[in-house]
Each structure stands twice: as structure tokens, then as C-alpha cells.
Short mmCIF file of C-alpha atoms in Angstrom, two decimals:
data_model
loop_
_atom_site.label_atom_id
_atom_site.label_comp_id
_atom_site.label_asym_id
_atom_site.label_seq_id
_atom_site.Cartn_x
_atom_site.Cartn_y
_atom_site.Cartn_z
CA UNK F 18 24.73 209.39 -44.01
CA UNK F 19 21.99 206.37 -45.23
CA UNK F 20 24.09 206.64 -48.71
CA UNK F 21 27.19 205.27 -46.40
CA UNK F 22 25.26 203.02 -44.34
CA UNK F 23 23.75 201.83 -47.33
CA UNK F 24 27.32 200.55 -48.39
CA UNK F 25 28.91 196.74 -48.16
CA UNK F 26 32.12 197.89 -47.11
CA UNK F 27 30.65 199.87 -44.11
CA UNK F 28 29.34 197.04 -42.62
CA UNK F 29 32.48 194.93 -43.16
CA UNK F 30 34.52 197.70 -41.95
CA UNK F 31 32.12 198.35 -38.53
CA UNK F 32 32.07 194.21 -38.70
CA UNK F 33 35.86 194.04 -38.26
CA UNK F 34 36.40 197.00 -35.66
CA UNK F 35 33.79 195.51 -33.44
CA UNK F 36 35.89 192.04 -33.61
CA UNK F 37 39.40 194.40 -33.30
CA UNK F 38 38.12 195.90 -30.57
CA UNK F 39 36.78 192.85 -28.63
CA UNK F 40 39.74 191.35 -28.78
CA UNK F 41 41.50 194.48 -27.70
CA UNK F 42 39.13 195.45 -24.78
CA UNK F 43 40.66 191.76 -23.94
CA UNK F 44 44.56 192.63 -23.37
CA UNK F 45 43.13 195.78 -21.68
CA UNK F 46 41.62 193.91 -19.18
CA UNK F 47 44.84 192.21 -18.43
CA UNK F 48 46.36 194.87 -17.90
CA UNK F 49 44.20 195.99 -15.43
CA UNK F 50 44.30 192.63 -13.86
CA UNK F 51 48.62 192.46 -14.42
CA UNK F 52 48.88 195.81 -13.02
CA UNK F 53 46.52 195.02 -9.58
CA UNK F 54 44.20 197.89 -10.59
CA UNK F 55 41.58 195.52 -10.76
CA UNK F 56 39.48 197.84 -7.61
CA UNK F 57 41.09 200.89 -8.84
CA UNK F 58 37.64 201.84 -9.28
CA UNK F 59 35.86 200.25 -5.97
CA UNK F 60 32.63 199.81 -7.15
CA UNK F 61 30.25 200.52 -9.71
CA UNK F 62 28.45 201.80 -11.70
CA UNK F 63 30.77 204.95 -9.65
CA UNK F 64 34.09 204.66 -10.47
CA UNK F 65 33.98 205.84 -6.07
CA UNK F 66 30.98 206.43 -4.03
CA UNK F 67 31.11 209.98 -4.93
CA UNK F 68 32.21 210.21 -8.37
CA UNK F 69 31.37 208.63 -11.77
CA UNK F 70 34.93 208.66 -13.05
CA UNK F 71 38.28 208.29 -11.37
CA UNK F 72 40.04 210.88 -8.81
CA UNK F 73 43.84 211.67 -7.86
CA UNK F 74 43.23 209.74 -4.32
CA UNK F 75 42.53 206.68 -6.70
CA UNK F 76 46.32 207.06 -8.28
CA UNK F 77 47.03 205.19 -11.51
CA UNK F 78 44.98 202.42 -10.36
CA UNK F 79 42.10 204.41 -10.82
CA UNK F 80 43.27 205.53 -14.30
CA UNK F 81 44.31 202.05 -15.41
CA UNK F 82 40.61 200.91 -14.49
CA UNK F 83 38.21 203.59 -15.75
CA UNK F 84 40.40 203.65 -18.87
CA UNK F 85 39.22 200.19 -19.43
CA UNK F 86 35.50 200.86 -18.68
CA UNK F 87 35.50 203.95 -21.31
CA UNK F 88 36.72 201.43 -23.88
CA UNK F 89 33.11 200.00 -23.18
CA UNK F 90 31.57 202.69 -24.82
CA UNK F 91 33.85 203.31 -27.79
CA UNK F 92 32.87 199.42 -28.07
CA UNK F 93 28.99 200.23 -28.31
CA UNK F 94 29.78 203.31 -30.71
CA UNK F 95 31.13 200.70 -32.95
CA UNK F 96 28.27 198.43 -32.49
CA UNK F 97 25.93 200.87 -32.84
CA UNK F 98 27.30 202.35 -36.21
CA UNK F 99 27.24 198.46 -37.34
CA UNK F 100 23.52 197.81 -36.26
CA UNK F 101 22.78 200.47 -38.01
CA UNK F 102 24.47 199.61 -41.30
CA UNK F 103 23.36 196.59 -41.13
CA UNK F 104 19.50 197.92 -40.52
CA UNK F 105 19.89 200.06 -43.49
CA UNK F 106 21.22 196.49 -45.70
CA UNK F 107 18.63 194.02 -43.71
CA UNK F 108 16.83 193.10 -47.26
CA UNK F 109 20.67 191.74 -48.32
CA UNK F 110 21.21 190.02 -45.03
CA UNK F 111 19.12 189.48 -42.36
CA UNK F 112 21.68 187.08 -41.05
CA UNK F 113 24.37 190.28 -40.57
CA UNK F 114 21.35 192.18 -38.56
CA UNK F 115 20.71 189.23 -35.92
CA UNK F 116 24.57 189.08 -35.68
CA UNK F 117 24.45 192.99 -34.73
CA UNK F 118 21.73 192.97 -32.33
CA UNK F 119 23.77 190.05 -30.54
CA UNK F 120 26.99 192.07 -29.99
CA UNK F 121 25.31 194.32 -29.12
CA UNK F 122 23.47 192.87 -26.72
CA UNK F 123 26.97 191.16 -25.59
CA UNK F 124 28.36 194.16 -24.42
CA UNK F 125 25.70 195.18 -22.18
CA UNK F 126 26.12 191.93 -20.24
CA UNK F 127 29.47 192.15 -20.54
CA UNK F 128 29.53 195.66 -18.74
CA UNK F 129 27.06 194.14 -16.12
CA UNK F 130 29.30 191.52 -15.56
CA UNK F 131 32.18 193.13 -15.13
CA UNK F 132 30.27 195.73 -12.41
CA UNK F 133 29.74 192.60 -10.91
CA UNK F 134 32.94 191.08 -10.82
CA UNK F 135 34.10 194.52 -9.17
CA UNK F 136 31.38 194.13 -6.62
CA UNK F 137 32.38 190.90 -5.55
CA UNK F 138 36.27 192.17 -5.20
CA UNK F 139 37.55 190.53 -7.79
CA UNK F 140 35.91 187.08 -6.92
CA UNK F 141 38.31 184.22 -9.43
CA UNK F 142 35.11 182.72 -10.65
CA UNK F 143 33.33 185.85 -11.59
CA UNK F 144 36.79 187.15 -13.23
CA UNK F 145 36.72 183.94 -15.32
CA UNK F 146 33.03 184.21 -16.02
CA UNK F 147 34.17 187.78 -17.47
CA UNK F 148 37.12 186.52 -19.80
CA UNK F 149 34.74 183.77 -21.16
CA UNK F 150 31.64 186.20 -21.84
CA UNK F 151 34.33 188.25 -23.80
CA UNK F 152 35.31 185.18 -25.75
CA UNK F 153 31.71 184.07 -26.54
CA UNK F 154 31.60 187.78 -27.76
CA UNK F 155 34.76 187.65 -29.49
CA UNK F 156 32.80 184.17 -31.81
CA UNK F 157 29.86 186.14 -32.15
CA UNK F 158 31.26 189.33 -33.48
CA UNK F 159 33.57 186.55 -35.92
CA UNK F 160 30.52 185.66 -36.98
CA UNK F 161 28.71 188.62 -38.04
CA UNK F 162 31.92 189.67 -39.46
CA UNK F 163 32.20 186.44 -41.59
CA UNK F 164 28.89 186.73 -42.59
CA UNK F 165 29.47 190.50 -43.83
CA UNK F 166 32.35 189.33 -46.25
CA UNK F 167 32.14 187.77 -50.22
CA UNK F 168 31.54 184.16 -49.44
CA UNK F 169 33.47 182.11 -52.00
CA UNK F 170 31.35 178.85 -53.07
CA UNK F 171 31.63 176.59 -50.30
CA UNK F 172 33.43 173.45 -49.58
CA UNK F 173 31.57 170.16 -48.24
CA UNK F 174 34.00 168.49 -46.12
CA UNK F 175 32.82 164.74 -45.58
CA UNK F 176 31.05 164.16 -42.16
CA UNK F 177 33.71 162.82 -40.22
CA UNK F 178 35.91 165.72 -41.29
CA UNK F 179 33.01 168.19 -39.93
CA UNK F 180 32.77 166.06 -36.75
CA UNK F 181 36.78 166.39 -36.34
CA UNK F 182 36.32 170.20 -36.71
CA UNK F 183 33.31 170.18 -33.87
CA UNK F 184 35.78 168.71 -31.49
CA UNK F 185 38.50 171.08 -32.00
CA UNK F 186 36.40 173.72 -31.33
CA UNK F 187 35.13 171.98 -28.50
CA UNK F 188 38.82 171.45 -27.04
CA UNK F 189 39.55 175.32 -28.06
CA UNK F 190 36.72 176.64 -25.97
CA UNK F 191 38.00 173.92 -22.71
CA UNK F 192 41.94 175.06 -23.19
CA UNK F 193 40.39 178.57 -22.87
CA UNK F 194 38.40 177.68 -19.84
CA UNK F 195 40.97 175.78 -18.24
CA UNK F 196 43.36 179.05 -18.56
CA UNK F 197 40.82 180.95 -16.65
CA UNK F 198 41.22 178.36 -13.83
CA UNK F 199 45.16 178.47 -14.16
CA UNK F 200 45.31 182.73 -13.87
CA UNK F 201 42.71 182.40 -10.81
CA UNK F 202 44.82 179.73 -9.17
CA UNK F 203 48.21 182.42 -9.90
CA UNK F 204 49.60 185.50 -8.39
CA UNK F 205 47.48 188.24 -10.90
CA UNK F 206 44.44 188.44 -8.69
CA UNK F 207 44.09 192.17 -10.41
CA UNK F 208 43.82 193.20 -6.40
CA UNK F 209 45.41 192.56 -3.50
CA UNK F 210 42.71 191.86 -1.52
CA UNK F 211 41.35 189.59 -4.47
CA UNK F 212 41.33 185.61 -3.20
CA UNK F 213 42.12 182.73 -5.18
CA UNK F 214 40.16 179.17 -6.41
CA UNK F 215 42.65 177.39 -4.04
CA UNK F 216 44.25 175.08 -6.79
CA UNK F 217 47.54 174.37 -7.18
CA UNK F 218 48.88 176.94 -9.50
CA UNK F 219 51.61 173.82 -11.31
CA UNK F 220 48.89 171.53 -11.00
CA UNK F 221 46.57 173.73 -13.06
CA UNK F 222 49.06 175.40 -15.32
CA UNK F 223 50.35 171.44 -16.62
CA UNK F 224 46.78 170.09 -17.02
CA UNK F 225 46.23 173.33 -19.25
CA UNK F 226 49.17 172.29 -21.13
CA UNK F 227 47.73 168.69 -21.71
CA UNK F 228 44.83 169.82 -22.99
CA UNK F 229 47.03 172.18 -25.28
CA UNK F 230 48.75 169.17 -26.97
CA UNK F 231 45.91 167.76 -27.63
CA UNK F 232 44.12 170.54 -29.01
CA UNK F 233 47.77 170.81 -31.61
CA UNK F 234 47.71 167.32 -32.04
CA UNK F 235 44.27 167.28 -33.23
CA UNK F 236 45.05 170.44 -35.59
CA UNK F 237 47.94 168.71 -37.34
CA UNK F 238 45.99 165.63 -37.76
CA UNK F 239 43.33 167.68 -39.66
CA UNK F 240 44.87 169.64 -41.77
CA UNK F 241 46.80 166.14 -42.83
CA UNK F 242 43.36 165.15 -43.16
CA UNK F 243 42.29 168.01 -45.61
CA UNK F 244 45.42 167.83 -47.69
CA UNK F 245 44.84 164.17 -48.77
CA UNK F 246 41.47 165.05 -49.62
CA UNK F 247 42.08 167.70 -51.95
CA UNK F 248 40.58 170.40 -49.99
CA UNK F 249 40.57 174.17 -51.35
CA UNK F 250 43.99 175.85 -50.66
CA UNK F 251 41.60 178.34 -48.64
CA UNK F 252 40.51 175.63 -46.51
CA UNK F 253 43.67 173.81 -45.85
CA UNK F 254 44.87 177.33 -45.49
CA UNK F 255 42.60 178.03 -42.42
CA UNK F 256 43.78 174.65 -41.02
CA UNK F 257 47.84 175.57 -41.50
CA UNK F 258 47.27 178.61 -39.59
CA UNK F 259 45.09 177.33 -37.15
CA UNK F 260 48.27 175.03 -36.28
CA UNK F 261 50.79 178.00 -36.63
CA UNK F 262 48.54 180.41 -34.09
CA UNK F 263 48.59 177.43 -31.90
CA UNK F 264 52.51 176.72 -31.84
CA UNK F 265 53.07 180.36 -31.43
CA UNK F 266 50.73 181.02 -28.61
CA UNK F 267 52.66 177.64 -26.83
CA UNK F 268 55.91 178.96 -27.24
CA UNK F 269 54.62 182.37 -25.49
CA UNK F 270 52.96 179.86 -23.11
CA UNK F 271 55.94 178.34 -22.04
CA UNK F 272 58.12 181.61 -21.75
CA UNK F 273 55.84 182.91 -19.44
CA UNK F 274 55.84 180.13 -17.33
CA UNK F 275 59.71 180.01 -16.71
CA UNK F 276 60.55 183.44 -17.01
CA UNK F 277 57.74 183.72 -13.89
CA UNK F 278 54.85 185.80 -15.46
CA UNK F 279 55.97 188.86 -16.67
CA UNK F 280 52.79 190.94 -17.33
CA UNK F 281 54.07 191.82 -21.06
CA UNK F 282 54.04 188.47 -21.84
CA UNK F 283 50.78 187.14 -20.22
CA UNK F 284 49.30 189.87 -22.31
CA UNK F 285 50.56 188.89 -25.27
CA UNK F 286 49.43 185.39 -24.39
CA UNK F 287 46.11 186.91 -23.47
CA UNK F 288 46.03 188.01 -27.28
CA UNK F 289 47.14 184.81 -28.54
CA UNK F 290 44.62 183.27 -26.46
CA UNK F 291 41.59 185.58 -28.86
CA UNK F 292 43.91 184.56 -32.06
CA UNK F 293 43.98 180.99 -31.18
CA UNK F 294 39.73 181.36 -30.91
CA UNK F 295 39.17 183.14 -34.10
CA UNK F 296 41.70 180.81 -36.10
CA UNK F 297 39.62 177.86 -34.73
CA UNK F 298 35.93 179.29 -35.95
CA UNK F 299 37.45 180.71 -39.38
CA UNK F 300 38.65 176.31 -39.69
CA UNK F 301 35.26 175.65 -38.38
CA UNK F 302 33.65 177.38 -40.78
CA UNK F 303 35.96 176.58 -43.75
CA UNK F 304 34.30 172.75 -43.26
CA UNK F 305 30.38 173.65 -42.41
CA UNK F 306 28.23 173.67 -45.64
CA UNK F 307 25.87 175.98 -46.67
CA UNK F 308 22.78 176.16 -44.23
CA UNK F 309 19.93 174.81 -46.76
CA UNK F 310 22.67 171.70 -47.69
CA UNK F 311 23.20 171.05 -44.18
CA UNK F 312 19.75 170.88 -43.19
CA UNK F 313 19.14 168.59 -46.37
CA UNK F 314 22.52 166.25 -44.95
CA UNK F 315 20.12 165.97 -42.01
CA UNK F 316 16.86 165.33 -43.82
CA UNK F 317 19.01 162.45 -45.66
CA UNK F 318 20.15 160.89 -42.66
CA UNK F 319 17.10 160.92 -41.34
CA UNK F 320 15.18 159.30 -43.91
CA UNK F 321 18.16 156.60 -43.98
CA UNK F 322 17.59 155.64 -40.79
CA UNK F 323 14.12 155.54 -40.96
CA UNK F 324 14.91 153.16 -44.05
#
């Protein structure tokens, strides 16, 4: 068992299945949402007052929903497996370790969160809370899965090119919110006694689009940007499918809209939502430099100014 720990490709391998499986635990929860067995268990940490897991007076509401709280735990087997892999290598990278300890970490509050959500009957904001702590899980487990891979020497993109990747991340992670405002302002509530934010469902659904040409826009313009600069095919690479995730994911956007939400759809948007995300940090990472040379870009700034 340490002999297998003790290998690279464990790690990557536990690395990737923890990001798979984020991202999956994702479209699950959609479906529990799409299918209004958001309270198919009522409360928690009981699936019912009575019971820890779900009855036959629950139906296949109460199926749909414990099924996705059991994916919880297959999620912690696979973090645990990777923590400990990555214990076991900690002298090769201590960087992979930290990156363990925070998924793992993740998915505890994420379980918290979502008792909570169920607690507060489905509550819009403390849905949306829930889809964005699983998306600030999905970065962290890119990360440590990155980080587990052969790093080919890195390339320096020129500051303003680095800055231009900062805001499309920045624009990636505020589409993603403002989708979380657009599915509490729709008909999914996951229950229905759920209630709503109020908005205007068009209202929301177009300023989500805006935001979604920009975020495109931006994309094009950089990888443009990287091609007249000679870039590594591997980074301009990153960049051409950060643009073709993107066009893909409107497309599905825009045939969910008109043909009026079906739930197969929104999940696959759901999952082009995650694949949008993780194209956006592999681009962002593509451009950063290697730690030690970005803290000396710093240092250098620094002393220019102070020249």
C-alpha cells in the first residue's frame, strides 16, 4: 500500500478523480434541483426525523436526494486516498499536500452547507451560496491537480497580458455568479415550497448574457493577443479552447432559453458552466510565472518605483 502511495501517478490519478467528481457531484445537484427533489430528504443530517437514509413514504424524491448526499462520501474517499498520497510524497511537493488538505476541507463545508440550504427549504441565496462553494472547490481541486502533473518550463507572458488573464477570470467567476441569480429568479426552485429572489427571470437571464459576451469578447481578444506574441502552442492552446468551451456552453445557453428549460439541457449547461471554470484557470495559469520569478517581478517593480 505505501509502495502505491509512494507513486506520481497515484496522486495525479486521485488529483483528477477528485476534480471529475466535483464537477460531477455538480450536474447531480441539478438534478436534484431539475427534478424538485430538492426536500426529498426534509432535513438533515436525517434524511427524515426518524431515519438516516431515505424511506418508500419519501418516493423518488427521497432517492434522487440521498443519492446525491452519498456521492459526498465517495467524494471524501477520493480525497482521502489523495491526502494520503500526497502525505506519503510531501518531501516532492509540499504544494500538492496543502492543495489536499484544502479539498478536503472543502467538502466538509460543502456538506454543511448544503444541510443548511435544506434547513432553510431551499432558501435561493443559500442554494447559490452552495453552487459557488462547489465552484471555489472545483479551482481548488484544479489546482492541486495542476500542481500534481509534469510542469513544462514556463512561459512569462508580459504584464499586461497577465493583467488581461486576471480579468477574465474575474468576469468567469461574475458570469457564474450572475447564473446563480438567473436559476433563483426561474421556475427550478428544487421544491415546491422553495421561494424565489424576486427578480425578473428575462431581466436576469439577458444581463447574464451581457456579461457572457463580454467574457467571449475578452477571450478572443487574448488569444489574438498571444498569437502575435509568439506564445507556446500550449499556451495559445489553452486560450483557443478557453474560447471554444465558451461558444459551446452559449449555444447550450441559448437553447435552453427558447426551448423553455428542459432539465437535460440546464444540466448539460450546468456542466458547461464547471468546463467553462476549469478552461479559464488552465489559461490563467498558462500566463502566471513561476512563483520565485513572480515574486522577483514584484521586488523589481518595487525598487523602480522607489527609484
Amino acid at each position: 500500500m505505501n509502495e502505491w502511495l509512494e507513486r506520481p501517478a497515484t496522486l495525479r490519478g486521485a488529483a483528477f478523480a477528485l476534480l471529475a467528481a466535483n464537477i460531477g457531484i455538480v450536474c447531480t445537484g441539478g438534478l436534484v434541483r431539475l427534478t424538485g427533489s430538492g426536500l426529498g430528504c426534509p432535513t438533515w443530517p436525517r434524511c427524515t426525523d426518524e431515519s438516516y437514509v431515505t424511506t418508500s413514504e419519501m418516493g423518488y424524491h427521497g432517492v434522487i436526494e440521498f443519492g446525491n448526499r452519498t456521492l459526498t462520501f465517495v467524494l471524501s474517499v477520493f480525497a482521502v486516498v489523495a491526502l494520503a498520497a500526497a502525505w506519503r510524497q510531501r518531501a516532492r511537493s509540499r504544494a500538492a499536500l496543502r492543495g489536499a488538505v484544502w479539498v478536503l476541507a472543502g467538502i466538509a463545508a460543502q456538506g454543511v452547507l448544503g444541510g443548511i440550504t435544506v434547513r432553510m427549504a431551499l432558501n435561493p441565496w443559500t442554494v447559490a451560496a452552495h453552487f459557488l462553494l462547489s465552484i471555489a472547490l472545483i479551482a481548488v481541486a484544479f489546482l492541486f491537480w495542476y500542481r500534481t502533473r509534469e510542469q513544462p518550463p514556463r512561459w512569462t507572458a508580459p504584464r499586461a497580458m497577465r493583467t488581461a488573464g486576471i480579468v477574465i477570470t474575474a468576469v468567469s467567476a461574475a458570469v457564474l455568479v450572475l447564473g446563480t441569480v438567473v436559476t433563483g429568479s426561474g421556475p427550478h426552485s428544487g421544491d415546491t415550497k422553495a421561494s424565489r429572489t424576486g427578480f425578473d427571470p428575462e431581466a436576469m437571464s439577458q444581463l447574464h448574457a451581457d456579461a457572457v459576451f463580454v467574457l467571449v469578447g475578452l477571450s478572443i481578444a487574448v488569444w489574438f493577443g498571444l498569437r502575435a506574441l509568439g506564445a507556446p502552442l500550449r499556451v495559445t492552446r489553452a486560450a483557443a479552447v478557453l474560447v471554444l468551451v465558451e461558444l459551446s456552453q452559449g449555444v447550450v445557453g441559448f437553447v435552453q432559453y427558447f426551448a423553455g428549460l428542459p432539465w437535460y439541457v440546464v444540466i448539460l449547461h450546468m456542466l458547461g458552466a464547471c468546463l467553462v471554470w476549469t478552461a479559464t484557470l488552465n489559461l490563467l495559469l498558462a500566463m502566471s510565472p513561476p512563483r520565485s520569478q513572480a515574486g522577483s517581478d514584484e521586488r523589481d517593480h518595487s525598487l523602480a518605483s522607489t527609484a
